[in-house]
Short mmCIF file of C-alpha atoms in Angstrom, two decimals:
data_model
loop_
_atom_site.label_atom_id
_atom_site.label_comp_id
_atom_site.label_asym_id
_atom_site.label_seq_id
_atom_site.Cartn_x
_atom_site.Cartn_y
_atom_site.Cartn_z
CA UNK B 1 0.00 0.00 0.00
CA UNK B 2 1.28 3.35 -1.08
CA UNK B 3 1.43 6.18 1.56
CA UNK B 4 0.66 9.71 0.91
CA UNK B 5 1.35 11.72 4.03
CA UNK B 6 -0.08 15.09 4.18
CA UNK B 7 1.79 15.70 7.35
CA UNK B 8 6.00 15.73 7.26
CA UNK B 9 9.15 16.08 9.86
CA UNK B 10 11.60 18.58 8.10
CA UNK B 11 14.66 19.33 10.54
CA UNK B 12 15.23 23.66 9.83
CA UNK B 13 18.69 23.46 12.38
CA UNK B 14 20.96 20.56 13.56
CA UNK B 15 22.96 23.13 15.11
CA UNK B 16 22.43 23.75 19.03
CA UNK B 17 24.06 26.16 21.04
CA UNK B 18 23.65 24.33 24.43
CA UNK B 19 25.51 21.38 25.97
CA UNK B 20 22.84 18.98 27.48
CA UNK B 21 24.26 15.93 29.07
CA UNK B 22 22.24 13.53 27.40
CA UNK B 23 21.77 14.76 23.96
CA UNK B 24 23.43 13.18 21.08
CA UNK B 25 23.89 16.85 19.75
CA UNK B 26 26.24 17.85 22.50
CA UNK B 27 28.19 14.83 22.31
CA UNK B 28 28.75 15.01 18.54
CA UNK B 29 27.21 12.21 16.86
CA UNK B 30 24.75 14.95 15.03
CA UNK B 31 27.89 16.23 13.80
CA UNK B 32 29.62 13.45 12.44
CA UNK B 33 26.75 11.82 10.84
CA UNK B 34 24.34 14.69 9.13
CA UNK B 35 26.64 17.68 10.07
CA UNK B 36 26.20 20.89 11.49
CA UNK B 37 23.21 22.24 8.92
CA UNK B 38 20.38 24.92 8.16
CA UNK B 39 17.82 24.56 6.00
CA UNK B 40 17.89 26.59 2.92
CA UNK B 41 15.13 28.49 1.93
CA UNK B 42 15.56 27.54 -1.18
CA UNK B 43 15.13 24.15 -0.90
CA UNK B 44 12.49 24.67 1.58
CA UNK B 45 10.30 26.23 -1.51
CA UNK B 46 11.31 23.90 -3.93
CA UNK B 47 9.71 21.11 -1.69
CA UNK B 48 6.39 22.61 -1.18
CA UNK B 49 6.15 23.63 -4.76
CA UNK B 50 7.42 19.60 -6.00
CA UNK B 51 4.72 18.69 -3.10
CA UNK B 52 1.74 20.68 -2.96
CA UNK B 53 0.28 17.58 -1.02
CA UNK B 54 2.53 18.49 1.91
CA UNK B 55 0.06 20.46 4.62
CA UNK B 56 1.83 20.45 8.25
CA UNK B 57 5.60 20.41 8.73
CA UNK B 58 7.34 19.59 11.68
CA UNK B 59 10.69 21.66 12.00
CA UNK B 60 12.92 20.79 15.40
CA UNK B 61 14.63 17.77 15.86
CA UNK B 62 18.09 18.01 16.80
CA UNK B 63 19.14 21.48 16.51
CA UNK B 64 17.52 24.69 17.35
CA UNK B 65 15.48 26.01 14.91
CA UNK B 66 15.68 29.83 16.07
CA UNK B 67 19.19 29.62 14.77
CA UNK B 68 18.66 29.12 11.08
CA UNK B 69 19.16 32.61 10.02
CA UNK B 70 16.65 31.90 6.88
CA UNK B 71 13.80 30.88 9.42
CA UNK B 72 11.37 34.00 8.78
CA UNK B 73 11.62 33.62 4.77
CA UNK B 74 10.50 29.84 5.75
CA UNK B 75 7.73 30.76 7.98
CA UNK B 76 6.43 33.65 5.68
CA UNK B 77 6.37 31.59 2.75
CA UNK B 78 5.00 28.84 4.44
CA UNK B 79 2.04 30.92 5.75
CA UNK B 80 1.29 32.16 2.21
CA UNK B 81 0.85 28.58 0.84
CA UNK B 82 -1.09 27.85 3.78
CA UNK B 83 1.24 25.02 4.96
CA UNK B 84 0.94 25.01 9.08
CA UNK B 85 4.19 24.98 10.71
CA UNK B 86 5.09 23.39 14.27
CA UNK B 87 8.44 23.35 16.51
CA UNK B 88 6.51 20.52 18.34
CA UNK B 89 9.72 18.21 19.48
CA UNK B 90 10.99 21.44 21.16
CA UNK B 91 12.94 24.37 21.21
CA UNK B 92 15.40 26.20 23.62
CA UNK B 93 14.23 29.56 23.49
CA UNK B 94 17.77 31.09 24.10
CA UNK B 95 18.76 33.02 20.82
CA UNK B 96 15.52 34.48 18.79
CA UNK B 97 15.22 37.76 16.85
CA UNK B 98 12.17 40.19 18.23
CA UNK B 99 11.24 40.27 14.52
CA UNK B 100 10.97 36.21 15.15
CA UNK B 101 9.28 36.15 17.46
CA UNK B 102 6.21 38.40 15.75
CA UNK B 103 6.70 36.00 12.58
CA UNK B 104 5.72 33.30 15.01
CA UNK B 105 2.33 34.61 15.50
CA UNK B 106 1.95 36.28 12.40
CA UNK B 107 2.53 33.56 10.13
CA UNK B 108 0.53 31.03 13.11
CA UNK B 109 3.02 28.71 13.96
CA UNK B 110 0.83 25.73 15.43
CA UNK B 111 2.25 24.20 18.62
CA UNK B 112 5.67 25.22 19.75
CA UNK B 113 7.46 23.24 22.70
CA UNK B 114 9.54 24.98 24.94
CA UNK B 115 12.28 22.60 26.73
CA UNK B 116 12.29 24.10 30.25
CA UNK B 117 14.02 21.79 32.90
CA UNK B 118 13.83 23.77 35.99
CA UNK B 119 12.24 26.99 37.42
CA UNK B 120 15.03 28.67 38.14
CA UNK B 121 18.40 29.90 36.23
CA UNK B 122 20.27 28.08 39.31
CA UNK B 123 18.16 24.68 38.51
CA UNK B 124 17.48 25.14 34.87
CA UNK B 125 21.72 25.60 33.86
CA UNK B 126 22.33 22.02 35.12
CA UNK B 127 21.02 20.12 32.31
CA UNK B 128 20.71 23.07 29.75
CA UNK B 129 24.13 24.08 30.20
CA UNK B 130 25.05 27.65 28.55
CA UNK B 131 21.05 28.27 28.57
CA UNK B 132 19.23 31.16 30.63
CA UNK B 133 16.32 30.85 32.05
CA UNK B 134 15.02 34.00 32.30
CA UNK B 135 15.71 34.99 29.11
CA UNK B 136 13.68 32.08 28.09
CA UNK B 137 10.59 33.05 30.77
CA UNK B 138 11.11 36.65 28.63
CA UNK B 139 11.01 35.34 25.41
CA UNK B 140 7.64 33.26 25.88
CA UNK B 141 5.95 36.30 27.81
CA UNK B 142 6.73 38.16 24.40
CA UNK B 143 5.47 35.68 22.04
CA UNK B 144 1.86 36.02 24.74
CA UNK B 145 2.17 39.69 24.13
CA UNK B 146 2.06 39.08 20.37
CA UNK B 147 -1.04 36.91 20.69
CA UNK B 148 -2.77 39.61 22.36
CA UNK B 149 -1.69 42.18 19.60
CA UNK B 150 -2.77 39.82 16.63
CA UNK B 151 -5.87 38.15 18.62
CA UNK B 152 -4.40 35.28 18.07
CA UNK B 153 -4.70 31.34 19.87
CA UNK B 154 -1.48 30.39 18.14
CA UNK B 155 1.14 28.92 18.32
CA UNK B 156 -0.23 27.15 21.16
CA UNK B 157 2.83 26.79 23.78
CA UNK B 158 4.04 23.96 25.58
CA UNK B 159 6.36 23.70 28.92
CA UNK B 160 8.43 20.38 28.59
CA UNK B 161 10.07 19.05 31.77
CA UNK B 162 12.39 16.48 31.96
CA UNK B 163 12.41 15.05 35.10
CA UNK B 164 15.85 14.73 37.25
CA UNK B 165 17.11 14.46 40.76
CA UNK B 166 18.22 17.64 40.80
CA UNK B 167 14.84 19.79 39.51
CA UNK B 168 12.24 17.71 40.58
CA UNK B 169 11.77 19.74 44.15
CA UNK B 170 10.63 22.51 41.30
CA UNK B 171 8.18 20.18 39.21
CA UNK B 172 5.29 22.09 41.04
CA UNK B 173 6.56 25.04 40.44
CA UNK B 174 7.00 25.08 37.29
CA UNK B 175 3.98 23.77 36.20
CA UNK B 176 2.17 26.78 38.16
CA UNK B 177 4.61 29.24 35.90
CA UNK B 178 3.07 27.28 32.70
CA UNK B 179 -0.51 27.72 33.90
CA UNK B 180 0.52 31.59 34.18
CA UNK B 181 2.15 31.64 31.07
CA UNK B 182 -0.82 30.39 29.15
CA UNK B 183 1.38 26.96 28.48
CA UNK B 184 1.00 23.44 28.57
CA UNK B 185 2.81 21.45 30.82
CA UNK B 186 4.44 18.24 30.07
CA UNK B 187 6.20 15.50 32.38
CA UNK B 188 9.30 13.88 30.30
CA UNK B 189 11.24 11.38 31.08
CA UNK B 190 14.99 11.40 31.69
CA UNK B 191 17.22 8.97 29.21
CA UNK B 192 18.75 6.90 31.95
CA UNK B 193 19.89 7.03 35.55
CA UNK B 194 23.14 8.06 34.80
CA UNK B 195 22.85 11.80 34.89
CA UNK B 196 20.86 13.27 37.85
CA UNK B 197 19.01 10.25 39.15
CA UNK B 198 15.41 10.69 40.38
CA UNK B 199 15.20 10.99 44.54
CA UNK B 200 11.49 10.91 45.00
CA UNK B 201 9.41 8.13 43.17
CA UNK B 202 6.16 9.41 44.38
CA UNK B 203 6.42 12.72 42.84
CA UNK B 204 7.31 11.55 39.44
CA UNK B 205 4.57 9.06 39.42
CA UNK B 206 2.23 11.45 40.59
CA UNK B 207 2.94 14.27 37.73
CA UNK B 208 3.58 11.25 34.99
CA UNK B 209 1.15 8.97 35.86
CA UNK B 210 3.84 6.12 35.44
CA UNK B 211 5.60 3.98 37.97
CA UNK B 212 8.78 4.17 36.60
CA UNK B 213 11.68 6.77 36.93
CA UNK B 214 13.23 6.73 33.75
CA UNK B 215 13.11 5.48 29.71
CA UNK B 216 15.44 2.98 31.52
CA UNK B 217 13.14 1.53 34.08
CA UNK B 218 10.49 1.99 30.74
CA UNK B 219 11.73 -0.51 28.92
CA UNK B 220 12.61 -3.19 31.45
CA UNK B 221 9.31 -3.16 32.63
CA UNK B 222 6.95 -2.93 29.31
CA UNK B 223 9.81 -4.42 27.49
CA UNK B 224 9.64 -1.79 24.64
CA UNK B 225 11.26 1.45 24.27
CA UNK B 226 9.60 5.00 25.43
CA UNK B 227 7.80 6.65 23.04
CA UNK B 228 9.00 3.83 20.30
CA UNK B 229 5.05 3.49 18.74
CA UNK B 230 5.00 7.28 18.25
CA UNK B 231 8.69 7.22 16.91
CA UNK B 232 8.20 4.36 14.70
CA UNK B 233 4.61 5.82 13.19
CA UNK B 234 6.71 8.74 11.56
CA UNK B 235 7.97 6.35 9.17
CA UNK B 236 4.11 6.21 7.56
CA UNK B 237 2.08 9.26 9.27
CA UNK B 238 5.09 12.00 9.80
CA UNK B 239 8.43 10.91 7.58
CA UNK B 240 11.49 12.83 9.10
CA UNK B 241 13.53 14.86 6.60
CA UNK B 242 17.02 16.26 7.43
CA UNK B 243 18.18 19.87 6.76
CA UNK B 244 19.69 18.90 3.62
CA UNK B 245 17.35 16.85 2.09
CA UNK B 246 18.59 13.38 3.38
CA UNK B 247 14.65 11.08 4.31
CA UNK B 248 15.72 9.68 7.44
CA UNK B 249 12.52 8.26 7.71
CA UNK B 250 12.19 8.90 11.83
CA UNK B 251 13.38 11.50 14.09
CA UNK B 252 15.54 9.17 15.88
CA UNK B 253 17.66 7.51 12.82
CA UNK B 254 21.04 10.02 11.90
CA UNK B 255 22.93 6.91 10.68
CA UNK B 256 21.12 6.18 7.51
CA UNK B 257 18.40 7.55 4.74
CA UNK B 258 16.40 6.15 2.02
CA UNK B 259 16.98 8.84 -0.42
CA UNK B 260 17.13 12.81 -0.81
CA UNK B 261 13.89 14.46 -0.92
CA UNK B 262 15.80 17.93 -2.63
CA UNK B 263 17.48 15.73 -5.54
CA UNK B 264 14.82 13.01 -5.83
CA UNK B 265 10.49 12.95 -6.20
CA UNK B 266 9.43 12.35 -1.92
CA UNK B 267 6.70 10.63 -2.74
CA UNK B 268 8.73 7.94 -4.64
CA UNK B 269 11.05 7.99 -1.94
CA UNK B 270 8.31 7.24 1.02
CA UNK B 271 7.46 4.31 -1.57
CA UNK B 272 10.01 3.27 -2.57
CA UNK B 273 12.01 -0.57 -1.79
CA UNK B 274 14.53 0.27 1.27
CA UNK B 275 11.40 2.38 3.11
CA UNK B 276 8.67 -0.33 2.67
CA UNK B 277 11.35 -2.77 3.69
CA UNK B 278 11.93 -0.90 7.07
CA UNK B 279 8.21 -0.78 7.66
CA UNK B 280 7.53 -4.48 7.50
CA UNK B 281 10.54 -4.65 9.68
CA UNK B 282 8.77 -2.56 12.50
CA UNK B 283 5.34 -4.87 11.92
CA UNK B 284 7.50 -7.89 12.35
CA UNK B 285 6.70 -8.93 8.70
CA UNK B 286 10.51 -9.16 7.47
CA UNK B 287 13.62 -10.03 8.83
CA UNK B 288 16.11 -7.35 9.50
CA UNK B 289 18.52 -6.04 7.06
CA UNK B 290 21.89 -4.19 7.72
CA UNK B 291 21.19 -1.40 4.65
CA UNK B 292 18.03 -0.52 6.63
CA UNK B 293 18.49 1.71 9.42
CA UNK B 294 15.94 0.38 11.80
CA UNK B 295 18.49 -2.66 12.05
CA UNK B 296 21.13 -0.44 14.40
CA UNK B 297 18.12 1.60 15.87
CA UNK B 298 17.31 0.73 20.00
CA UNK B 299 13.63 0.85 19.02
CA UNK B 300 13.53 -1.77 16.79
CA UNK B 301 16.54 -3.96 18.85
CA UNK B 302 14.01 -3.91 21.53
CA UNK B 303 10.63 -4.95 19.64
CA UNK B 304 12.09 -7.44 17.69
CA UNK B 305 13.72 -9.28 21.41
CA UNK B 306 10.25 -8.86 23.13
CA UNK B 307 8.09 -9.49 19.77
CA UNK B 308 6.24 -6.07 20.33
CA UNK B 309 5.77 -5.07 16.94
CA UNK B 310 3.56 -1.60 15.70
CA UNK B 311 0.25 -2.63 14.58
CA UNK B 312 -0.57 -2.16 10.63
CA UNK B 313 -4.30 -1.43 11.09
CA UNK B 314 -3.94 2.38 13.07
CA UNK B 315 -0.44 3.38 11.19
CA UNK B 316 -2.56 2.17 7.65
CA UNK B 317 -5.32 4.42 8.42
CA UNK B 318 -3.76 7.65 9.78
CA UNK B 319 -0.93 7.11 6.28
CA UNK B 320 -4.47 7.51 3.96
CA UNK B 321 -6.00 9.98 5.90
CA UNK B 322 -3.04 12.14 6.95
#
């Protein structure tokens, strides 16, 4: 069956300016396997105008996009073809233009995610080292003051936490700052136990709703990796591009691609041998492959040992429908 995706993952930055522990950006993979990138606006219009199809875009993934200094052509043009844009995996909020931040509600971004691990610059600089929080707290207060000035609901804002020994006394606090700020507030999950490691196990389960402390502690116990389904789903609902054109397929995968979506037709790339492969990978239809990325990915290491494979029937219907 042939997807047609109205909905896409295109990556506007892999550059970051902070150094968070955990992130595969600050420790240099990023670097070494898709580089240090912006996306052109060049490209970015030559996509929409090959794909007219293409409806919703997703732009962060592993950089920040605020630092792509052709970002407001993007958004402008992008609002004049009607295609919504999102910063829904998250943003920083450190470095921004005041012109930026208009174009945000001028062109009606959708849903941007702020990553905001603490309530406090004394909390928040452990894990988003070189970042400042109150520039960040001033920044979103002047994206609300746009709203007001264009009467606008968008983009709708959301407060992401990760949770760590070291913030989680300011969980509650922070969350009362989002409900101020006019933001949503979201409970993540740290990567491990190796950085920071949770004190209080009541207090996490109580803002998470899980009984777990970590992605760690995640997988032992469900024996499939957090947020896999949603991850793997890209490959047929939301297809992850990278800055220069590369289809990585998922937002997780910098090792491999299926094709370049800015030297070769997308939609014969989403359809194409190596990409249908990798699906009936993740639905346990086909045996692995080592030219498929999946193979190396800790997603699909961990269905394919525990035999907890996506489901065809919800990922068929959302890929038709978009």
């Amino acid at each position: 069956m042939k997807i047609n995706p109205t909905k896409i993952r295109l990556d506007a930055s892999t550059v970051c300016q902070l150094k968070c522990p955990s992130c595969s950006n600050a420790l240099g993979s990023i670097d070494q396997s898709l580089g240090s990138k912006h996306l052109k606006f060049v490209h970015f219009k030559q996509l929409l105008e090959s794909n007219p199809w293409i409806r919703t875009i997703e732009l962060s993934n592993w950089g920040e996009i605020f630092l792509n200094p052709e970002l407001l052509e993007i958004a402008k043009y992008a609002f004049e073809k009607n295609v919504m844009l999102n910063a829904a995996n998250g943003v920083n909020l450190n470095t921004i233009r005041e012109e930026m931040l208009e174009a945000l509600v001028k062109y009606r971004f959708g849903v941007i995610t702020c990553s905001i691990d603490g309530a406090s610059q004394e909390t928040y600089k452990i894990y988003r080292k070189n970042g400042d929080f109150e520039v960040v707290i001033a920044n979103i207060k002047k994206i609300n003051a746009y709203k007001v000035k264009y009467n606008s609901p968008l983009p709708k804002l959301r407060w992401q936490y990760i949770a760590f020994g070291h913030n989680e006394h300011e969980i509650l606090k922070a969350k009362k700052m989002a409900i101020k700020l006019d933001m949503k507030f979201h409970l993540k999950l740290a990567w491990g136990a190796g950085f920071s490691p949770i004190k209080s196990k009541e207090m996490i389960k109580m803002f998470s709703g899980l009984d777990i402390l970590n992605r760690d502690e995640y997988q032992k116990k469900y024996g499939k990796f957090y947020l896999s389904e949603s991850i793997c789903s890209q490959m047929w609902i939301q297809p992850q591009i990278n800055a220069d054109g590369r289809v990585l397929g998922c937002s997780v995968n910098y090792w491999g691609d299926y094709g370049n979506a800015f030297k070769q037709d997308l939609k014969g790339i989403l359809n194409n041998e190596k990409m249908n492969y990798a699906r009936a990978m993740l639905l346990g239809k086909k045996e692995s492959r080592e030219d498929i990325p999946c193979t190396k990915c800790l997603c699909y290491i961990e269905m394919k040992k525990n035999n907890t494979w996506l489901f065809s029937r919800r990922q068929g219907n959302e890929a038709i429908t978009g």
